[in-house]
Coordinates of C-alpha atoms in Angstrom, one line a residue:
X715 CA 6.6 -26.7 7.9
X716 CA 3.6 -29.2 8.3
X717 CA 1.9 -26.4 10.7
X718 CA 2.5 -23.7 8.5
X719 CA 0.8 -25.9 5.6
X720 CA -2.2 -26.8 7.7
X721 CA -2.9 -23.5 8.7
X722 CA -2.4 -22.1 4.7
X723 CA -5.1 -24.7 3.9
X724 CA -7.4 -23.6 6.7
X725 CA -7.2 -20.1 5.7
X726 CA -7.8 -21.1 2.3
X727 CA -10.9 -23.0 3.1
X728 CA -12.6 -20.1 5.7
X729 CA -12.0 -17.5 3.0
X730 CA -13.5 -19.5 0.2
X731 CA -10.3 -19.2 -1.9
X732 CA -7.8 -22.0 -3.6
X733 CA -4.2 -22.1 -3.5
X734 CA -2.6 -20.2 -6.2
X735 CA -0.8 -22.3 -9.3
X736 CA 2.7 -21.8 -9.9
X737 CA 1.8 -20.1 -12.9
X738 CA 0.0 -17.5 -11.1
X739 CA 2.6 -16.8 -8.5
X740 CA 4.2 -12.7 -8.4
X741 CA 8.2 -13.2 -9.0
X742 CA 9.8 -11.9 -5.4
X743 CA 12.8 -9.5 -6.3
X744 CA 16.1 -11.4 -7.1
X745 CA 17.2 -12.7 -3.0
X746 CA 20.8 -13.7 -4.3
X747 CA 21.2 -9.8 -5.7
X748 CA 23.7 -8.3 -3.5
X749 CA 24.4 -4.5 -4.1
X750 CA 26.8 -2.1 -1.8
X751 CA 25.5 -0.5 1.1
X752 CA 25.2 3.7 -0.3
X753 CA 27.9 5.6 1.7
X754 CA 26.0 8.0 3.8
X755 CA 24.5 4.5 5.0
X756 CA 28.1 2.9 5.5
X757 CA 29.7 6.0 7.2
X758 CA 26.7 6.6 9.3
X759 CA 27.0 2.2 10.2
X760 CA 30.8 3.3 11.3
X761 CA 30.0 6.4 13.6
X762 CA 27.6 4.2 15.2
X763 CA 29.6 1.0 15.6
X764 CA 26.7 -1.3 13.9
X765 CA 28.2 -4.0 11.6
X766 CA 26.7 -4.1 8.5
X767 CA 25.4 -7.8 8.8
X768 CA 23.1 -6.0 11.2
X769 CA 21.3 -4.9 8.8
X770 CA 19.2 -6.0 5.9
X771 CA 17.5 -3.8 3.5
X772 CA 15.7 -3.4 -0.4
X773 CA 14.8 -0.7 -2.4
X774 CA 12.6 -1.5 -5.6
X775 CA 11.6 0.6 -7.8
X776 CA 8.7 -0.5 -10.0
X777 CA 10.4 -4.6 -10.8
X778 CA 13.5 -2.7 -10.7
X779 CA 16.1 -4.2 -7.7
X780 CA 17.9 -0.5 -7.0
X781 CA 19.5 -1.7 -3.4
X782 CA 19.7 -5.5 -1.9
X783 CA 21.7 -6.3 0.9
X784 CA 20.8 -9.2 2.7
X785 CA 17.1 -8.7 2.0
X786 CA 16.3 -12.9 2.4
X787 CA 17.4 -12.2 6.1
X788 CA 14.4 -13.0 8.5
X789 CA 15.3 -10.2 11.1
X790 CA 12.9 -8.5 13.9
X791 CA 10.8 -5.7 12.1
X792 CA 9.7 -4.7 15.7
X793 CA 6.4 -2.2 14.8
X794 CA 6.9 -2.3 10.8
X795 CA 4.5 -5.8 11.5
X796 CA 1.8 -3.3 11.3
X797 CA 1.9 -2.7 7.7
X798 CA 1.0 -6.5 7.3
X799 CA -1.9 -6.4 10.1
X800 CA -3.8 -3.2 8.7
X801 CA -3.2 -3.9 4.3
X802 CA -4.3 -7.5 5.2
X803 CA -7.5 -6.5 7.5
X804 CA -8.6 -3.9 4.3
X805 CA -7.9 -6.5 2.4
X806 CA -9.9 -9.0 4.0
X807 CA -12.0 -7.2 5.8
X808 CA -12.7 -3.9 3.5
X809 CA -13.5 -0.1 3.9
X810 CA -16.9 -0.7 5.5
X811 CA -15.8 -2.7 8.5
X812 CA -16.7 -2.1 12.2
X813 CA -16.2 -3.5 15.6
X814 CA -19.2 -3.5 17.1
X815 CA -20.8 -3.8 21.0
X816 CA -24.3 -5.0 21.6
X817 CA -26.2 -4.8 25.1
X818 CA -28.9 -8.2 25.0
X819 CA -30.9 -9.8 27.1
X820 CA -33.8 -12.5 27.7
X821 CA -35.9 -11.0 29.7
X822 CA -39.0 -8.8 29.6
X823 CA -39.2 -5.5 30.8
X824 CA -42.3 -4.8 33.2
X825 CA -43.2 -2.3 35.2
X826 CA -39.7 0.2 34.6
X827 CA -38.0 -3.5 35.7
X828 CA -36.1 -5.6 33.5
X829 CA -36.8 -9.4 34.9
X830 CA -33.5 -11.1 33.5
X831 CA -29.6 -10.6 32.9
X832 CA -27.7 -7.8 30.8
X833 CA -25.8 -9.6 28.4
X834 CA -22.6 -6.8 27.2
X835 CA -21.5 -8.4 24.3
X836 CA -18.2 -7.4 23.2
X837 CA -17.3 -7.7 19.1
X838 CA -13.8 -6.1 18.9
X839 CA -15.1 -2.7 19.3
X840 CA -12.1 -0.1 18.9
X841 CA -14.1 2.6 20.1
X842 CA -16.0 1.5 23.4
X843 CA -15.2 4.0 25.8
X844 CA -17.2 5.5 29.3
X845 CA -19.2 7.7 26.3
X846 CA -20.0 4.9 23.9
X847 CA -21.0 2.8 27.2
X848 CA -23.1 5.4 28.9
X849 CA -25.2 5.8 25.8
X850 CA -25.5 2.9 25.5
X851 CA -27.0 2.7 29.0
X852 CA -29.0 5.6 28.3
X853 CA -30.5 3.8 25.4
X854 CA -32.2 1.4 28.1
X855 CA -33.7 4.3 30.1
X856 CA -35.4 5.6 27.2
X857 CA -36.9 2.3 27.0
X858 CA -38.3 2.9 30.7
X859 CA -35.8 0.6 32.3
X860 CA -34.7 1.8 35.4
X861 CA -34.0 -1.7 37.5
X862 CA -31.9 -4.6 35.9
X863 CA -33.6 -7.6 38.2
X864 CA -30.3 -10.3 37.1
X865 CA -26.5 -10.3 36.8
X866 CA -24.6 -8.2 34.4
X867 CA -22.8 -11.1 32.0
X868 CA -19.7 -9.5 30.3
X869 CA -19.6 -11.6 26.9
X870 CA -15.7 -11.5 25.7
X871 CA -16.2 -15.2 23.9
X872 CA -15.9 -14.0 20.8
X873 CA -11.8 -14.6 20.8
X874 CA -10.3 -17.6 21.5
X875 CA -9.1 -17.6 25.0
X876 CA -11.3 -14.7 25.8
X877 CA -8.7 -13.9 28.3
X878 CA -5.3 -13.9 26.4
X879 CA -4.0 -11.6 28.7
X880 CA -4.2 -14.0 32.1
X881 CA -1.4 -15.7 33.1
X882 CA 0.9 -14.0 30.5
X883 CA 4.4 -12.2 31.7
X884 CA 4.7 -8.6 31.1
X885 CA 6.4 -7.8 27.7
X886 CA 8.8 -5.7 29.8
X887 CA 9.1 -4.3 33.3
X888 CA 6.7 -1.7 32.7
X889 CA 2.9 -3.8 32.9
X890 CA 1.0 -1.0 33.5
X891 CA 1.9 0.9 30.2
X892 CA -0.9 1.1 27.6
X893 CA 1.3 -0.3 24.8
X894 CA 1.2 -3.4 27.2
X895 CA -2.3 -3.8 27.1
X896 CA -3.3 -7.1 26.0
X897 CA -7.2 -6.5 24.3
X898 CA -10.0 -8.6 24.2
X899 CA -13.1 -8.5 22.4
X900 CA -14.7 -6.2 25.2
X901 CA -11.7 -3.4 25.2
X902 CA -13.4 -1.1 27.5
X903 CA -11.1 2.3 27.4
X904 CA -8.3 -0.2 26.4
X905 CA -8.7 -0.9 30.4
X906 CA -7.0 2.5 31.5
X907 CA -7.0 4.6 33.9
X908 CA -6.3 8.5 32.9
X909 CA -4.8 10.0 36.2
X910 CA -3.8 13.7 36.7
X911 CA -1.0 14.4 39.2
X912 CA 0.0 17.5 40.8
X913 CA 2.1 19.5 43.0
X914 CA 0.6 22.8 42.2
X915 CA 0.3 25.3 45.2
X916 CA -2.4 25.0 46.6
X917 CA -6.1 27.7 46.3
X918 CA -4.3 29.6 48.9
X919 CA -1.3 30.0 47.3
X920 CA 0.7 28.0 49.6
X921 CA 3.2 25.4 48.3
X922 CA 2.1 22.0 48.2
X923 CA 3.2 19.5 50.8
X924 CA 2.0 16.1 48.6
X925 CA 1.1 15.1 45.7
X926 CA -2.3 15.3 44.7
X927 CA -4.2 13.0 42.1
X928 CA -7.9 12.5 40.1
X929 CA -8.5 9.5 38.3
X930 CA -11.0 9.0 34.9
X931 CA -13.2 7.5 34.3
X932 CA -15.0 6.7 37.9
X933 CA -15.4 3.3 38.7
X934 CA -17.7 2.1 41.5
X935 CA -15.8 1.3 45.0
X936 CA -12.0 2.6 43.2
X937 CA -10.2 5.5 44.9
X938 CA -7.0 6.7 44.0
X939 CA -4.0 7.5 46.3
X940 CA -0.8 8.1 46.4
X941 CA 2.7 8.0 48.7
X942 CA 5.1 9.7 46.3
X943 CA 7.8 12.1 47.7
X944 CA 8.2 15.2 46.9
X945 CA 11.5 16.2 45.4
X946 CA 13.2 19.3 43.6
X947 CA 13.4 18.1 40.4
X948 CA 12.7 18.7 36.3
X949 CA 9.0 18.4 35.7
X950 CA 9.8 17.3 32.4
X951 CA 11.7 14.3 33.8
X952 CA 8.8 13.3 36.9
X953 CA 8.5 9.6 35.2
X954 CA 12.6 9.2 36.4
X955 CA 10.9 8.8 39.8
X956 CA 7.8 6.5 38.6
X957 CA 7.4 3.5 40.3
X958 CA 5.1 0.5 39.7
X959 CA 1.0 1.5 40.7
X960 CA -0.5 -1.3 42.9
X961 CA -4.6 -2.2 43.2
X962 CA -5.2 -2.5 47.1
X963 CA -8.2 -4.7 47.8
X964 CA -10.2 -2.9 50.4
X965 CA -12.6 -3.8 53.5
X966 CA -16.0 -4.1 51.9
X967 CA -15.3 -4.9 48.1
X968 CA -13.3 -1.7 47.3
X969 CA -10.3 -1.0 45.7
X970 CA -7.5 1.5 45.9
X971 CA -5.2 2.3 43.7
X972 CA -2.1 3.7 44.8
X973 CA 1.0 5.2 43.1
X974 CA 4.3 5.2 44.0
X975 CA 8.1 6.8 43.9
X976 CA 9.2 10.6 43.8
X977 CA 7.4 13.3 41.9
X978 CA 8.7 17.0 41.3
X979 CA 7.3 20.2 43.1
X980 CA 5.3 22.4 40.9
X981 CA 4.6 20.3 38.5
X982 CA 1.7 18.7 36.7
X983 CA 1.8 15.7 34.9
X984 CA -1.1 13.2 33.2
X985 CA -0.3 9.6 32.7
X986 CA -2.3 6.2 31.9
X987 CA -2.3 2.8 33.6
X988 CA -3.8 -0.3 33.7
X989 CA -3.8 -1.8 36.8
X990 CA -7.4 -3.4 37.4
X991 CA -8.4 -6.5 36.3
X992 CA -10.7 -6.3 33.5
X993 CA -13.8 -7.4 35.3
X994 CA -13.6 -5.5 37.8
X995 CA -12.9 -2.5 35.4
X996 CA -16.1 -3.3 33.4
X997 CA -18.2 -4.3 35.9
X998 CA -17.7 -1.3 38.4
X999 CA -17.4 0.8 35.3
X1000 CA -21.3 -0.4 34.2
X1001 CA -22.3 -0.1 37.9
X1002 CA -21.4 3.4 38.2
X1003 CA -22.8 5.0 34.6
X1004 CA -25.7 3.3 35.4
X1005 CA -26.0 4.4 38.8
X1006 CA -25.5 7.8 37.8
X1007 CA -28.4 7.5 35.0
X1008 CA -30.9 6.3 38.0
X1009 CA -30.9 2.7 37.3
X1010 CA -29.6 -0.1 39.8
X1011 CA -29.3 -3.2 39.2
X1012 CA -29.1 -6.4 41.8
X1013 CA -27.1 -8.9 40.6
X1014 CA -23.1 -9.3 39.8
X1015 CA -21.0 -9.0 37.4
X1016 CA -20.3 -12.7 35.5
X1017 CA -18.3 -13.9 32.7
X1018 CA -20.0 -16.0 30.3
X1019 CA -21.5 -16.5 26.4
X1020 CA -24.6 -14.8 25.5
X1021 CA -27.4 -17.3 25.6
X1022 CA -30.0 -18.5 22.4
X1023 CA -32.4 -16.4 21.8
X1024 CA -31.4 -13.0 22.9
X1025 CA -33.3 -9.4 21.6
X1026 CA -31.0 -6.5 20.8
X1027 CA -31.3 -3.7 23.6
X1028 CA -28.7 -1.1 22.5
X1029 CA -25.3 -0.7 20.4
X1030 CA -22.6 0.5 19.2
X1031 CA -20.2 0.1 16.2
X1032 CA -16.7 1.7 15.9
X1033 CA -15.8 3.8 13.0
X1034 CA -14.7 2.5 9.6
X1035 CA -11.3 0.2 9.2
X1036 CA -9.8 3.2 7.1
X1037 CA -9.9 5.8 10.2
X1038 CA -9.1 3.0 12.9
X1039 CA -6.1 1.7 11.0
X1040 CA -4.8 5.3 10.9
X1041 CA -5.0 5.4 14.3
X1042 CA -2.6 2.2 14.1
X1043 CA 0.1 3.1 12.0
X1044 CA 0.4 7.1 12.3
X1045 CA 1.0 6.7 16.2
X1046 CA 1.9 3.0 16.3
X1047 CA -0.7 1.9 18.4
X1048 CA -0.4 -1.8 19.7
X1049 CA -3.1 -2.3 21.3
X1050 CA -5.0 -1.7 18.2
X1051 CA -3.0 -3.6 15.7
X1052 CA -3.4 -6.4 18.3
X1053 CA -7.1 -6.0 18.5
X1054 CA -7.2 -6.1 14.5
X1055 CA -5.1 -8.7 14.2
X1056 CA -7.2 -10.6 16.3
X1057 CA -10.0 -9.8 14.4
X1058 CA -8.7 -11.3 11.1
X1059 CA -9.3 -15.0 12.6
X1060 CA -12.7 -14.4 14.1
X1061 CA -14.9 -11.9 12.7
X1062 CA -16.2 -10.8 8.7
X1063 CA -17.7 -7.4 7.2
X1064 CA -21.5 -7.0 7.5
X1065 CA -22.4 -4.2 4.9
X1066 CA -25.5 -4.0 7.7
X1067 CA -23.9 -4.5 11.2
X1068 CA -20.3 -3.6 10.3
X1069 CA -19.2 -7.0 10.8
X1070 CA -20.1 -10.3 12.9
X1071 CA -18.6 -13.5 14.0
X1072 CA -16.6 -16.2 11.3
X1073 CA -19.1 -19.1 11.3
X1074 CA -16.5 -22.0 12.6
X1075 CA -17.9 -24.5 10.1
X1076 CA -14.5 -26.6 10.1
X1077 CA -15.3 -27.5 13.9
X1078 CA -11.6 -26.5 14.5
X1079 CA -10.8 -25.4 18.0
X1080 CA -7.8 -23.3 17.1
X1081 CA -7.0 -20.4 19.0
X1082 CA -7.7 -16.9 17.4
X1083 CA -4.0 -15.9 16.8
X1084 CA -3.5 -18.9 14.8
X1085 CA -6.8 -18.5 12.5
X1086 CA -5.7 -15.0 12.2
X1087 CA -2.0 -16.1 11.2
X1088 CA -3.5 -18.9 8.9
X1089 CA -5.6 -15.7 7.2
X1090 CA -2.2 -13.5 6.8
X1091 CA -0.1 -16.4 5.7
X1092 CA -3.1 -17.5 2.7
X1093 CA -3.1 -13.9 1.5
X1094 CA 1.0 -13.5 1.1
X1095 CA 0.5 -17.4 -0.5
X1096 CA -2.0 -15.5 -3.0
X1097 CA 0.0 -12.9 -3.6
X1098 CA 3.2 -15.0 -4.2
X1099 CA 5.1 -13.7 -1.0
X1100 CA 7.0 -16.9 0.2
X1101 CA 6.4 -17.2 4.0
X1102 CA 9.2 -19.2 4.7
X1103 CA 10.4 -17.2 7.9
X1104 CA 8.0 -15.1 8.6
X1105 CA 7.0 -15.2 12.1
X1106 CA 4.2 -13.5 13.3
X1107 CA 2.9 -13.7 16.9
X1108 CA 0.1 -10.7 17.5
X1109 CA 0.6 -8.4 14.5
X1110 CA 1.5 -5.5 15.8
X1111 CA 5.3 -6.5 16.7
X1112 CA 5.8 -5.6 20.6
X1113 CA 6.9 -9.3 20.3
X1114 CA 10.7 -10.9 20.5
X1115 CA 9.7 -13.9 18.2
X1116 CA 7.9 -12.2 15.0
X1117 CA 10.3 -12.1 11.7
X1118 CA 9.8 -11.2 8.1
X1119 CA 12.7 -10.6 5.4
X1120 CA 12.7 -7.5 3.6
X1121 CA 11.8 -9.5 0.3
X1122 CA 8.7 -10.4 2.1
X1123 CA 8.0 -6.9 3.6
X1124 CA 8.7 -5.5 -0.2
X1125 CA 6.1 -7.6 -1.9
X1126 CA 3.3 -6.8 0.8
X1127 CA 4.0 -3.2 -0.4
X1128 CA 4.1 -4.0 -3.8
X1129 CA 0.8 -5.5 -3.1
X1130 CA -0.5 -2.4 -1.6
X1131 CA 0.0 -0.5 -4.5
X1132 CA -1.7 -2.6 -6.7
X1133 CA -4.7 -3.1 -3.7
X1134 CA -7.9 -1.1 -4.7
X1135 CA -7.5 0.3 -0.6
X1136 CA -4.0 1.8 -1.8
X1137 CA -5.1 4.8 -0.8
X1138 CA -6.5 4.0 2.5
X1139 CA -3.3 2.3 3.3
X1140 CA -0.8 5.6 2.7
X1141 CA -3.2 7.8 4.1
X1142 CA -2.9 5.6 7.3
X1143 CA 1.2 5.9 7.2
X1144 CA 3.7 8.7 8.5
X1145 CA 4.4 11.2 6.3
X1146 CA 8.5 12.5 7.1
X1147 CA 8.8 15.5 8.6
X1148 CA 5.3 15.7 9.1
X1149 CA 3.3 13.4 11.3
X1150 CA 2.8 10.1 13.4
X1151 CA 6.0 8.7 14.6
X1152 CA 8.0 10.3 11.7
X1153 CA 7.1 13.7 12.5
X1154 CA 10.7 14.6 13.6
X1155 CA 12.7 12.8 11.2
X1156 CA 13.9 14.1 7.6
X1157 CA 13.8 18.2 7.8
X1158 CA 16.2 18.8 5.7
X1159 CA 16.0 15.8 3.4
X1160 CA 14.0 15.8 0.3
X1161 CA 12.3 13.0 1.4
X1162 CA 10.3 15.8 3.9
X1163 CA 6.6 15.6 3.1
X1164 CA 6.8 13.2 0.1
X1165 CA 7.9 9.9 2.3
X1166 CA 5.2 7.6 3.8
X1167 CA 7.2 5.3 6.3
X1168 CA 6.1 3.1 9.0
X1169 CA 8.8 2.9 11.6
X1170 CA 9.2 0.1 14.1
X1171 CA 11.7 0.6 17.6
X1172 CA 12.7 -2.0 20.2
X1173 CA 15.6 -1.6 22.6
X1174 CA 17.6 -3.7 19.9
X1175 CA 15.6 -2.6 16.8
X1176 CA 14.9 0.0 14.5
X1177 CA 12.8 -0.2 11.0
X1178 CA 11.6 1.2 8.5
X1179 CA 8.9 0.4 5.5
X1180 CA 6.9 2.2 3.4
X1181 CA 6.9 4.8 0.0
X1182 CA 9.7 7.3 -1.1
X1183 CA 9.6 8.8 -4.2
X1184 CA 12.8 9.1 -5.8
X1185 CA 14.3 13.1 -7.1
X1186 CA 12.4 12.4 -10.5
X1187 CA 9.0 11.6 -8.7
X1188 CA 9.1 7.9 -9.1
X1189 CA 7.7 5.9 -6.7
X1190 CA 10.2 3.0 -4.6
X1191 CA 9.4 0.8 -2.4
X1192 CA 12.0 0.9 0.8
X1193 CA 12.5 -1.8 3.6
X1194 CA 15.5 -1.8 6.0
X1195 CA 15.7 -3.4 9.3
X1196 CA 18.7 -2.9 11.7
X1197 CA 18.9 -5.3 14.5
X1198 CA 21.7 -4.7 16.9
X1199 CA 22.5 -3.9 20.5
X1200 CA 23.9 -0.7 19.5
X1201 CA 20.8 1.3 17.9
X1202 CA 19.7 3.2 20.8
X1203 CA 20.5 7.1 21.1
X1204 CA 19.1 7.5 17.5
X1205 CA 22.7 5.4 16.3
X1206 CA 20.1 3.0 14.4
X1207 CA 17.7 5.8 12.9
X1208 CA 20.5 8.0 11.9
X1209 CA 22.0 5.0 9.7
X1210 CA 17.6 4.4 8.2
X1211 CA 17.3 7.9 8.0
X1212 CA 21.0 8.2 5.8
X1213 CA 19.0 5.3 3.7
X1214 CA 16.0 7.4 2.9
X1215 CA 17.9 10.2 2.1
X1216 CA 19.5 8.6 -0.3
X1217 CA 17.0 7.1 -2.3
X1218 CA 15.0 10.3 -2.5
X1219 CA 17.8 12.0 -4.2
X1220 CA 17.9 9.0 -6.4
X1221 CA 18.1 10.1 -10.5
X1222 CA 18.0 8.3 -13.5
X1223 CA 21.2 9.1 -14.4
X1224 CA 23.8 6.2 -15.2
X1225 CA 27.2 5.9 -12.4
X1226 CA 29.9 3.6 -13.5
X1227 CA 30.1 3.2 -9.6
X1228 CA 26.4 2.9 -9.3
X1229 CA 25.2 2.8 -5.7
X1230 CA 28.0 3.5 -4.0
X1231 CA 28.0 7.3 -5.5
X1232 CA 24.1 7.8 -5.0
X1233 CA 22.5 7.0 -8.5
X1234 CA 21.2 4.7 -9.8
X1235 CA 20.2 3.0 -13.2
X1236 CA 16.9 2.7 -14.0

């Protein structure tokens, strides 16, 4: 409790804000409100075998309470944590926000050669990629560089640790996956490798006898290989036979990757990884784009702050908040929410720049996930959203510690409505039936193309948040989180799926046995 208060007065002093009065606070919905469970939601609890203290849900419409069921539960919203990430960030951070990557130095340029180090400065750009870099590169040609005489220094110090990914266990047992990727403030191509693998015939029309495999984008010194077997099998099961990737040092300074396990005949399939360390990735990355533009350069690659008195060479800023946050919740992207998460405790909006570092005039030494938390938890304070509970470890919730009650979840979408980046929030949030991750969910419901859900999974989670209108076009709020070992095989989205059904053929019309039947009172 003392933690959580110190941080809610950090917050509150580097925002420039005050703690709310009493007076000022939002009611939450009534917690002690209990309401039955609708009975497409109860029998579709029973077929699955979920009890129905697995679940906790709320349905408001306008300061209406139409459903409670446990809704002061703190339970694991898995990737429904994003809705509190990106309506914060446009909160805090606005429409006009960008990431942005810099390329600096202190040294002149004579004679085609520039006498000093390239400083890469990384500022929680979403969209550096190869591209974004080579231009970049190409911006220091123009300017008749063609030799870097000093070290390449990769600047990642804007996040505190820079590294947050070092020393930390994989999530699960699948490390190289992209929705592993821990980011940093320098998130080259999110640090992945896009590999192609194939067991085509070959030109001559002769079956294949291995597996053959490219790799984007080039790095300098990195092959690719592989040892995978052959095997009559699906091609739309080949990741059945995926094994972990390993990154071989090699005589000289190289590296080569190499995958492992089975892979179908005749088949093609494309698949990314990250399996090399993130200096070496940038570093040989840099090399080679520049090599290939006509430049060399003679130093190494270091990690390290950029020095006083730097001049801009070259940059790049990512789009605007309201595209990148799409790009969040539509596909549930966690590398991204991570990324803007983190950004929430270290960086501000620069109607000029898109955005640059928090000035740390506090002298605190705190690391970045805990300014960002004390950021999130000052704006639910402001908004009168208790944060009693609410655990929140990276903001994007690939985590097995975050919590939130749907009374908590309820008023952030409550807030949303009211926010003046309402629209940019349910543009960024799956439509049913439509797109993003609800895409195949809710043909035949009347929820289809009106609903705007984000939807979280886990192995022992599924959840929902987000917008249904009701049958008489009014607009409810819906949470509902179902922890329980028995959700897998679509058990836990039929029973969230029964929910939003049910509240889109909501009426006005009065039922002496209210819920229960499917209507409502107003």
């Amino acid at each position: 409790m003392l933690r959580r208060h110190a941080l809610t007065l950090l917050a509150a002093a580097l925002l420039g804000i005050g703690m709310p009065a009493a007076a000022q606070l939002q009611p939450s919905p009534p917690a002690s409100m209990t309401t039955p469970l609708p009975i497409p939601v109860t029998d579709a609890l029973r077929t699955a075998g979920i009890p129905e203290d697995a679940v906790s849900a709320l349905v408001l419409r306008g300061d209406k309470t139409v459903l409670s069921h446990l809704a002061d539960h703190p339970l694991h919203p898995a990737s429904t944590m994003k809705l509190v990430t990106t309506l914060v960030a446009l909160e805090q951070l606005g429409p006009v926000f960008r990431g942005r990557t810099e390329m600096r130095t202190t040294g002149e340029v004579k004679g085609g050669v520039l006498r000093g180090d390239l400083v890469l400065r990384g500022g929680a750009d979403v969209d550096l990629s190869t591209e974004t870099l080579t231009t970049m590169l190409r911006a220091l040609r123009y300017q008749g560089i063609r030799r870097i005489d000093g070290n390449l220094v990769v600047d990642r110090t804007l996040f505190n640790p820079a590294r947050a990914n070092v020393g930390v266990p994989p999530f699960d047992e699948s490390p190289e996956a992209y929705y592993n990727a821990i980011p940093d403030a320098l998130f080259v191509n999110r640090n992945m490798l896009q590999l192609d693998i194939r067991s085509t015939p070959r030109p001559d029309g002769k079956p294949a006898t291995r597996v053959r495999v490219a790799m984007q984008p080039e790095l300098d010194g990195v092959t690719v290989d592989t040892d995978m077997k052959l095997i009559d099998a699906d091609c739309a099961t080949w990741e059945h036979g995926w094994k972990l990737p390993e990154a071989v040092p090699r005589p000289g300074g190289g590296i080569k990757v190499v995958l492992h396990g089975t892979f179908p005949k005749n088949c093609v399939a494309s698949e990314s990884i990250n399996v090399i360390d993130r200096q070496e990735y940038v570093a040989r990355l840099v090399r080679r784009q520049w090599k290939t533009l006509g430049g060399t350069i003679t130093g190494t690659a270091v990690e390290g702050a950029t020095p006083p008195g730097t001049r801009l060479l070259a940059e790049h800023v990512s789009r605007p908040l309201p595209e990148v946050i799409r790009d969040i919740n539509k596909p549930s992207d966690n590398a991204l929410a991570r990324l803007l998460f983190l950004s929430l405790g270290a960086l501000e909006p620069d109607p000029v720049l898109g955005s640059h570092p928090q000035p740390n005039t506090s002298g605190t030494t705190l690391t970045t996930l805990a300014r960002s938390e004390a950021v999130v938890r000052a704006w639910m304070r402001t908004h009168g959203i208790d944060d009693t509970g609410f655990v929140v470890e990276n903001g994007s919730g690939l985590s097995r510690i975050e919590s939130i009650t749907p009374i908590q979840m309820a008023g952030l979408l409550q807030a949303g409505l009211r926010s003046n980046w309402a629209p940019e929030l349910q543009t960024s949030m799956p439509i049913a039936a439509v797109d993003g991750t609800m895409r195949r969910r809710l043909h035949d419901s009347p929820a289809a193309s009106r609903a705007r859900l984000k939807t979280g999974t886990l192995s022992n989670v599924v959840a929902l948040a987000g917008y249904v209108p009701d049958a008489d076009g009014r607009q409810c709020v819906l949470v509902a989180f179902v922890n329980s070992d028995r959700v897998g095989n679509g058990r836990g989205r039929a029973v969230l799926d029964a929910l939003v059904d049910w509240v889109a053929r909501l009426d006005g019309t009065p039922s002496a046995t209210g819920v229960a039947n499917g209507t409502a009172t107003p």
